[in-house]
Amino acid sequence: MRNRWNIKVEVLGIALAILWLLPFYLMFVNSFKSKKEIFMDTTSPPESWNFENYIKAFQELDFIRTLFNSLLITVISVILIILFSAMAAYALSRAKSKISTLLFFLFVSAMLIPFQSVMIPLVTVFGQFDMLNRGGLIFMYLGFGASLSIFLYHGALNNIPRSLDEAAKIDGANRWQVFWHIIFPILKPITVTVAILNIIWIWNDYLLPSLVINTTGSETIPLKMFFFFGEYTKQWHLALAGLTLAIIPVIIFYFFAQRSIIKGVSDGAVK
């Protein structure tokens, strides 16, 4: 009975894996086809495997500059979210008072506010301060990403006994040293989780950059991808090649960070 159950689970897992990989297969196969071939058939392999679509997509996207913009915005935003959210959560979790509780609930309640309800006032205010650029976009990501990150850090910090803080203070450490040398290293599993959630969101975001980035040469990859879709024409063969190029940095990141990602998620689950 148990072996039958294991076989059913394995079959279900294989079926879900195939279903999950199917869009990537179609994207990869169609990225080598011409526009006419995609229109005629989207499932069969191309008649000839050539890299003309990739070369043209690379040039049209100005891929090196666009990749740099996406990396710059994503890396700086995630680092700032981690630093400020961890420090804010530590202060809120250790300072037990009505004010700290109120502030925590304000951060949590901010997650319930739809972005569409604040995007017009947000862009208007930032425009008045001349911050409709990459710096302003990073600042916005910090504000929108802090709520969930503080919530996750706050839950993890509540499981860390205060006796660690007290022991470190007895040894002569101040509050700053207690946090960075004792508490923050313990938060590594939740830090990995916070980093993954924010990297996925910021790297793939289109709406916020489309409202903020107005200058040529500062576009992110999702924003630049719409170059292939005009009012009267859609260049799917180039768009799919561009999407494949855009996925490569994510695959490289996961290849080098997979051990830390898996360990962080599993340690967080055990915690």
PDB file of N, CA, C and O in Angstrom, residues 80-121:
ATOM      1  N   LEU A  80      18.940  47.341   0.742  1.00  0.00           N
ATOM      2  CA  LEU A  80      18.328  48.347   1.614  1.00  0.00           C
ATOM      3  C   LEU A  80      17.117  47.782   2.352  1.00  0.00           C
ATOM      4  O   LEU A  80      16.915  48.064   3.544  1.00  0.00           O
ATOM      5  N   ILE A  81      16.297  46.987   1.675  1.00  0.00           N
ATOM      6  CA  ILE A  81      15.132  46.375   2.323  1.00  0.00           C
ATOM      7  C   ILE A  81      15.565  45.479   3.468  1.00  0.00           C
ATOM      8  O   ILE A  81      14.993  45.513   4.565  1.00  0.00           O
ATOM      9  N   ILE A  82      16.599  44.665   3.230  1.00  0.00           N
ATOM     10  CA  ILE A  82      17.075  43.756   4.275  1.00  0.00           C
ATOM     11  C   ILE A  82      17.614  44.541   5.467  1.00  0.00           C
ATOM     12  O   ILE A  82      17.271  44.253   6.625  1.00  0.00           O
ATOM     13  N   LEU A  83      18.460  45.519   5.218  1.00  0.00           N
ATOM     14  CA  LEU A  83      19.091  46.267   6.309  1.00  0.00           C
ATOM     15  C   LEU A  83      18.062  47.028   7.143  1.00  0.00           C
ATOM     16  O   LEU A  83      17.993  46.884   8.368  1.00  0.00           O
ATOM     17  N   PHE A  84      17.243  47.831   6.484  1.00  0.00           N
ATOM     18  CA  PHE A  84      16.288  48.663   7.218  1.00  0.00           C
ATOM     19  C   PHE A  84      15.176  47.832   7.857  1.00  0.00           C
ATOM     20  O   PHE A  84      14.738  48.134   8.971  1.00  0.00           O
ATOM     21  N   SER A  85      14.718  46.796   7.177  1.00  0.00           N
ATOM     22  CA  SER A  85      13.649  45.972   7.730  1.00  0.00           C
ATOM     23  C   SER A  85      14.133  45.184   8.942  1.00  0.00           C
ATOM     24  O   SER A  85      13.411  45.063   9.938  1.00  0.00           O
ATOM     25  N   ALA A  86      15.346  44.646   8.864  1.00  0.00           N
ATOM     26  CA  ALA A  86      15.882  43.888   9.998  1.00  0.00           C
ATOM     27  C   ALA A  86      16.061  44.787  11.223  1.00  0.00           C
ATOM     28  O   ALA A  86      15.707  44.407  12.345  1.00  0.00           O
ATOM     29  N   MET A  87      16.616  45.991  11.013  1.00  0.00           N
ATOM     30  CA  MET A  87      16.816  46.906  12.138  1.00  0.00           C
ATOM     31  C   MET A  87      15.484  47.379  12.717  1.00  0.00           C
ATOM     32  O   MET A  87      15.314  47.460  13.942  1.00  0.00           O
ATOM     33  N   ALA A  88      14.520  47.688  11.831  1.00  0.00           N
ATOM     34  CA  ALA A  88      13.214  48.144  12.308  1.00  0.00           C
ATOM     35  C   ALA A  88      12.496  47.039  13.074  1.00  0.00           C
ATOM     36  O   ALA A  88      11.906  47.287  14.141  1.00  0.00           O
ATOM     37  N   ALA A  89      12.553  45.816  12.556  1.00  0.00           N
ATOM     38  CA  ALA A  89      11.898  44.696  13.241  1.00  0.00           C
ATOM     39  C   ALA A  89      12.548  44.426  14.592  1.00  0.00           C
ATOM     40  O   ALA A  89      11.855  44.111  15.570  1.00  0.00           O
ATOM     41  N   TYR A  90      13.871  44.558  14.658  1.00  0.00           N
ATOM     42  CA  TYR A  90      14.558  44.343  15.930  1.00  0.00           C
ATOM     43  C   TYR A  90      14.140  45.378  16.966  1.00  0.00           C
ATOM     44  O   TYR A  90      13.869  45.054  18.125  1.00  0.00           O
ATOM     45  N   ALA A  91      14.057  46.635  16.536  1.00  0.00           N
ATOM     46  CA  ALA A  91      13.639  47.691  17.460  1.00  0.00           C
ATOM     47  C   ALA A  91      12.203  47.478  17.927  1.00  0.00           C
ATOM     48  O   ALA A  91      11.886  47.648  19.108  1.00  0.00           O
ATOM     49  N   LEU A  92      11.322  47.079  17.018  1.00  0.00           N
ATOM     50  CA  LEU A  92       9.915  46.885  17.373  1.00  0.00           C
ATOM     51  C   LEU A  92       9.713  45.658  18.256  1.00  0.00           C
ATOM     52  O   LEU A  92       8.841  45.659  19.134  1.00  0.00           O
ATOM     53  N   SER A  93      10.513  44.610  18.036  1.00  0.00           N
ATOM     54  CA  SER A  93      10.340  43.383  18.816  1.00  0.00           C
ATOM     55  C   SER A  93      10.928  43.493  20.219  1.00  0.00           C
ATOM     56  O   SER A  93      10.433  42.866  21.155  1.00  0.00           O
ATOM     57  N   ARG A  94      11.972  44.309  20.380  1.00  0.00           N
ATOM     58  CA  ARG A  94      12.611  44.426  21.689  1.00  0.00           C
ATOM     59  C   ARG A  94      12.016  45.555  22.529  1.00  0.00           C
ATOM     60  O   ARG A  94      12.059  45.495  23.757  1.00  0.00           O
ATOM     61  N   ALA A  95      11.462  46.576  21.896  1.00  0.00           N
ATOM     62  CA  ALA A  95      10.854  47.680  22.645  1.00  0.00           C
ATOM     63  C   ALA A  95       9.362  47.406  22.795  1.00  0.00           C
ATOM     64  O   ALA A  95       8.550  47.820  21.965  1.00  0.00           O
ATOM     65  N   LYS A  96       8.994  46.675  23.815  1.00  0.00           N
ATOM     66  CA  LYS A  96       7.609  46.311  24.033  1.00  0.00           C
ATOM     67  C   LYS A  96       6.856  47.488  24.657  1.00  0.00           C
ATOM     68  O   LYS A  96       6.974  47.767  25.845  1.00  0.00           O
ATOM     69  N   SER A  97       6.093  48.179  23.831  1.00  0.00           N
ATOM     70  CA  SER A  97       5.291  49.301  24.307  1.00  0.00           C
ATOM     71  C   SER A  97       4.095  49.455  23.385  1.00  0.00           C
ATOM     72  O   SER A  97       4.001  48.812  22.334  1.00  0.00           O
ATOM     73  N   LYS A  98       3.177  50.317  23.751  1.00  0.00           N
ATOM     74  CA  LYS A  98       1.997  50.546  22.918  1.00  0.00           C
ATOM     75  C   LYS A  98       2.382  51.189  21.585  1.00  0.00           C
ATOM     76  O   LYS A  98       1.787  50.894  20.546  1.00  0.00           O
ATOM     77  N   ILE A  99       3.388  52.054  21.634  1.00  0.00           N
ATOM     78  CA  ILE A  99       3.815  52.728  20.401  1.00  0.00           C
ATOM     79  C   ILE A  99       4.444  51.731  19.428  1.00  0.00           C
ATOM     80  O   ILE A  99       4.151  51.750  18.231  1.00  0.00           O
ATOM     81  N   SER A 100       5.301  50.836  19.933  1.00  0.00           N
ATOM     82  CA  SER A 100       5.934  49.847  19.064  1.00  0.00           C
ATOM     83  C   SER A 100       4.897  48.884  18.478  1.00  0.00           C
ATOM     84  O   SER A 100       4.981  48.504  17.310  1.00  0.00           O
ATOM     85  N   THR A 101       3.908  48.518  19.298  1.00  0.00           N
ATOM     86  CA  THR A 101       2.844  47.643  18.802  1.00  0.00           C
ATOM     87  C   THR A 101       2.021  48.337  17.726  1.00  0.00           C
ATOM     88  O   THR A 101       1.678  47.736  16.697  1.00  0.00           O
ATOM     89  N   LEU A 102       1.723  49.610  17.945  1.00  0.00           N
ATOM     90  CA  LEU A 102       0.965  50.381  16.957  1.00  0.00           C
ATOM     91  C   LEU A 102       1.739  50.512  15.654  1.00  0.00           C
ATOM     92  O   LEU A 102       1.182  50.330  14.558  1.00  0.00           O
ATOM     93  N   LEU A 103       3.042  50.794  15.756  1.00  0.00           N
ATOM     94  CA  LEU A 103       3.870  50.919  14.558  1.00  0.00           C
ATOM     95  C   LEU A 103       3.939  49.603  13.791  1.00  0.00           C
ATOM     96  O   LEU A 103       3.871  49.585  12.552  1.00  0.00           O
ATOM     97  N   PHE A 104       4.054  48.496  14.531  1.00  0.00           N
ATOM     98  CA  PHE A 104       4.102  47.196  13.869  1.00  0.00           C
ATOM     99  C   PHE A 104       2.814  46.913  13.105  1.00  0.00           C
ATOM    100  O   PHE A 104       2.845  46.454  11.950  1.00  0.00           O
ATOM    101  N   PHE A 105       1.681  47.194  13.723  1.00  0.00           N
ATOM    102  CA  PHE A 105       0.407  46.963  13.045  1.00  0.00           C
ATOM    103  C   PHE A 105       0.214  47.913  11.861  1.00  0.00           C
ATOM    104  O   PHE A 105      -0.450  47.571  10.880  1.00  0.00           O
ATOM    105  N   LEU A 106       0.798  49.098  11.928  1.00  0.00           N
ATOM    106  CA  LEU A 106       0.745  50.003  10.784  1.00  0.00           C
ATOM    107  C   LEU A 106       1.528  49.439   9.603  1.00  0.00           C
ATOM    108  O   LEU A 106       1.087  49.520   8.446  1.00  0.00           O
ATOM    109  N   PHE A 107       2.701  48.863   9.893  1.00  0.00           N
ATOM    110  CA  PHE A 107       3.481  48.230   8.830  1.00  0.00           C
ATOM    111  C   PHE A 107       2.727  47.050   8.228  1.00  0.00           C
ATOM    112  O   PHE A 107       2.703  46.866   7.008  1.00  0.00           O
ATOM    113  N   VAL A 108       2.118  46.229   9.093  1.00  0.00           N
ATOM    114  CA  VAL A 108       1.383  45.063   8.607  1.00  0.00           C
ATOM    115  C   VAL A 108       0.171  45.488   7.785  1.00  0.00           C
ATOM    116  O   VAL A 108      -0.113  44.928   6.718  1.00  0.00           O
ATOM    117  N   SER A 109      -0.553  46.494   8.266  1.00  0.00           N
ATOM    118  CA  SER A 109      -1.754  46.946   7.552  1.00  0.00           C
ATOM    119  C   SER A 109      -1.400  47.575   6.203  1.00  0.00           C
ATOM    120  O   SER A 109      -2.231  47.594   5.292  1.00  0.00           O
ATOM    121  N   ALA A 110      -0.175  48.075   6.058  1.00  0.00           N
ATOM    122  CA  ALA A 110       0.237  48.667   4.780  1.00  0.00           C
ATOM    123  C   ALA A 110       0.245  47.631   3.663  1.00  0.00           C
ATOM    124  O   ALA A 110       0.113  47.989   2.480  1.00  0.00           O
ATOM    125  N   MET A 111       0.406  46.336   4.019  1.00  0.00           N
ATOM    126  CA  MET A 111       0.394  45.285   3.000  1.00  0.00           C
ATOM    127  C   MET A 111      -0.979  45.133   2.367  1.00  0.00           C
ATOM    128  O   MET A 111      -1.110  44.565   1.279  1.00  0.00           O
ATOM    129  N   LEU A 112      -2.022  45.605   3.038  1.00  0.00           N
ATOM    130  CA  LEU A 112      -3.389  45.439   2.537  1.00  0.00           C
ATOM    131  C   LEU A 112      -3.796  46.538   1.567  1.00  0.00           C
ATOM    132  O   LEU A 112      -4.858  46.461   0.950  1.00  0.00           O
ATOM    133  N   ILE A 113      -2.981  47.582   1.431  1.00  0.00           N
ATOM    134  CA  ILE A 113      -3.319  48.704   0.557  1.00  0.00           C
ATOM    135  C   ILE A 113      -2.931  48.361  -0.880  1.00  0.00           C
ATOM    136  O   ILE A 113      -1.763  48.087  -1.157  1.00  0.00           O
ATOM    137  N   PRO A 114      -3.875  48.345  -1.814  1.00  0.00           N
ATOM    138  CA  PRO A 114      -3.537  48.043  -3.219  1.00  0.00           C
ATOM    139  C   PRO A 114      -2.639  49.127  -3.812  1.00  0.00           C
ATOM    140  O   PRO A 114      -2.844  50.316  -3.554  1.00  0.00           O
ATOM    141  N   PHE A 115      -1.660  48.691  -4.590  1.00  0.00           N
ATOM    142  CA  PHE A 115      -0.738  49.661  -5.196  1.00  0.00           C
ATOM    143  C   PHE A 115      -1.469  50.607  -6.136  1.00  0.00           C
ATOM    144  O   PHE A 115      -1.129  51.786  -6.238  1.00  0.00           O
ATOM    145  N   GLN A 116      -2.502  50.106  -6.813  1.00  0.00           N
ATOM    146  CA  GLN A 116      -3.223  50.934  -7.787  1.00  0.00           C
ATOM    147  C   GLN A 116      -3.894  52.140  -7.125  1.00  0.00           C
ATOM    148  O   GLN A 116      -4.154  53.143  -7.803  1.00  0.00           O
ATOM    149  N   SER A 117      -4.190  52.035  -5.842  1.00  0.00           N
ATOM    150  CA  SER A 117      -4.864  53.144  -5.158  1.00  0.00           C
ATOM    151  C   SER A 117      -3.908  54.270  -4.769  1.00  0.00           C
ATOM    152  O   SER A 117      -4.354  55.369  -4.443  1.00  0.00           O
ATOM    153  N   VAL A 118      -2.609  54.005  -4.801  1.00  0.00           N
ATOM    154  CA  VAL A 118      -1.639  55.030  -4.383  1.00  0.00           C
ATOM    155  C   VAL A 118      -0.665  55.410  -5.490  1.00  0.00           C
ATOM    156  O   VAL A 118       0.147  56.314  -5.302  1.00  0.00           O
ATOM    157  N   MET A 119      -0.747  54.747  -6.650  1.00  0.00           N
ATOM    158  CA  MET A 119       0.293  54.973  -7.656  1.00  0.00           C
ATOM    159  C   MET A 119       0.238  56.382  -8.245  1.00  0.00           C
ATOM    160  O   MET A 119       1.287  56.998  -8.483  1.00  0.00           O
ATOM    161  N   ILE A 120      -0.943  56.944  -8.472  1.00  0.00           N
ATOM    162  CA  ILE A 120      -1.035  58.280  -9.046  1.00  0.00           C
ATOM    163  C   ILE A 120      -0.526  59.342  -8.059  1.00  0.00           C
ATOM    164  O   ILE A 120       0.319  60.167  -8.415  1.00  0.00           O
ATOM    165  N   PRO A 121      -1.012  59.346  -6.785  1.00  0.00           N
ATOM    166  CA  PRO A 121      -0.440  60.306  -5.824  1.00  0.00           C
ATOM    167  C   PRO A 121       1.055  60.113  -5.609  1.00  0.00           C
ATOM    168  O   PRO A 121       1.794  61.092  -5.439  1.00  0.00           O
TER     169      PRO A 121
END
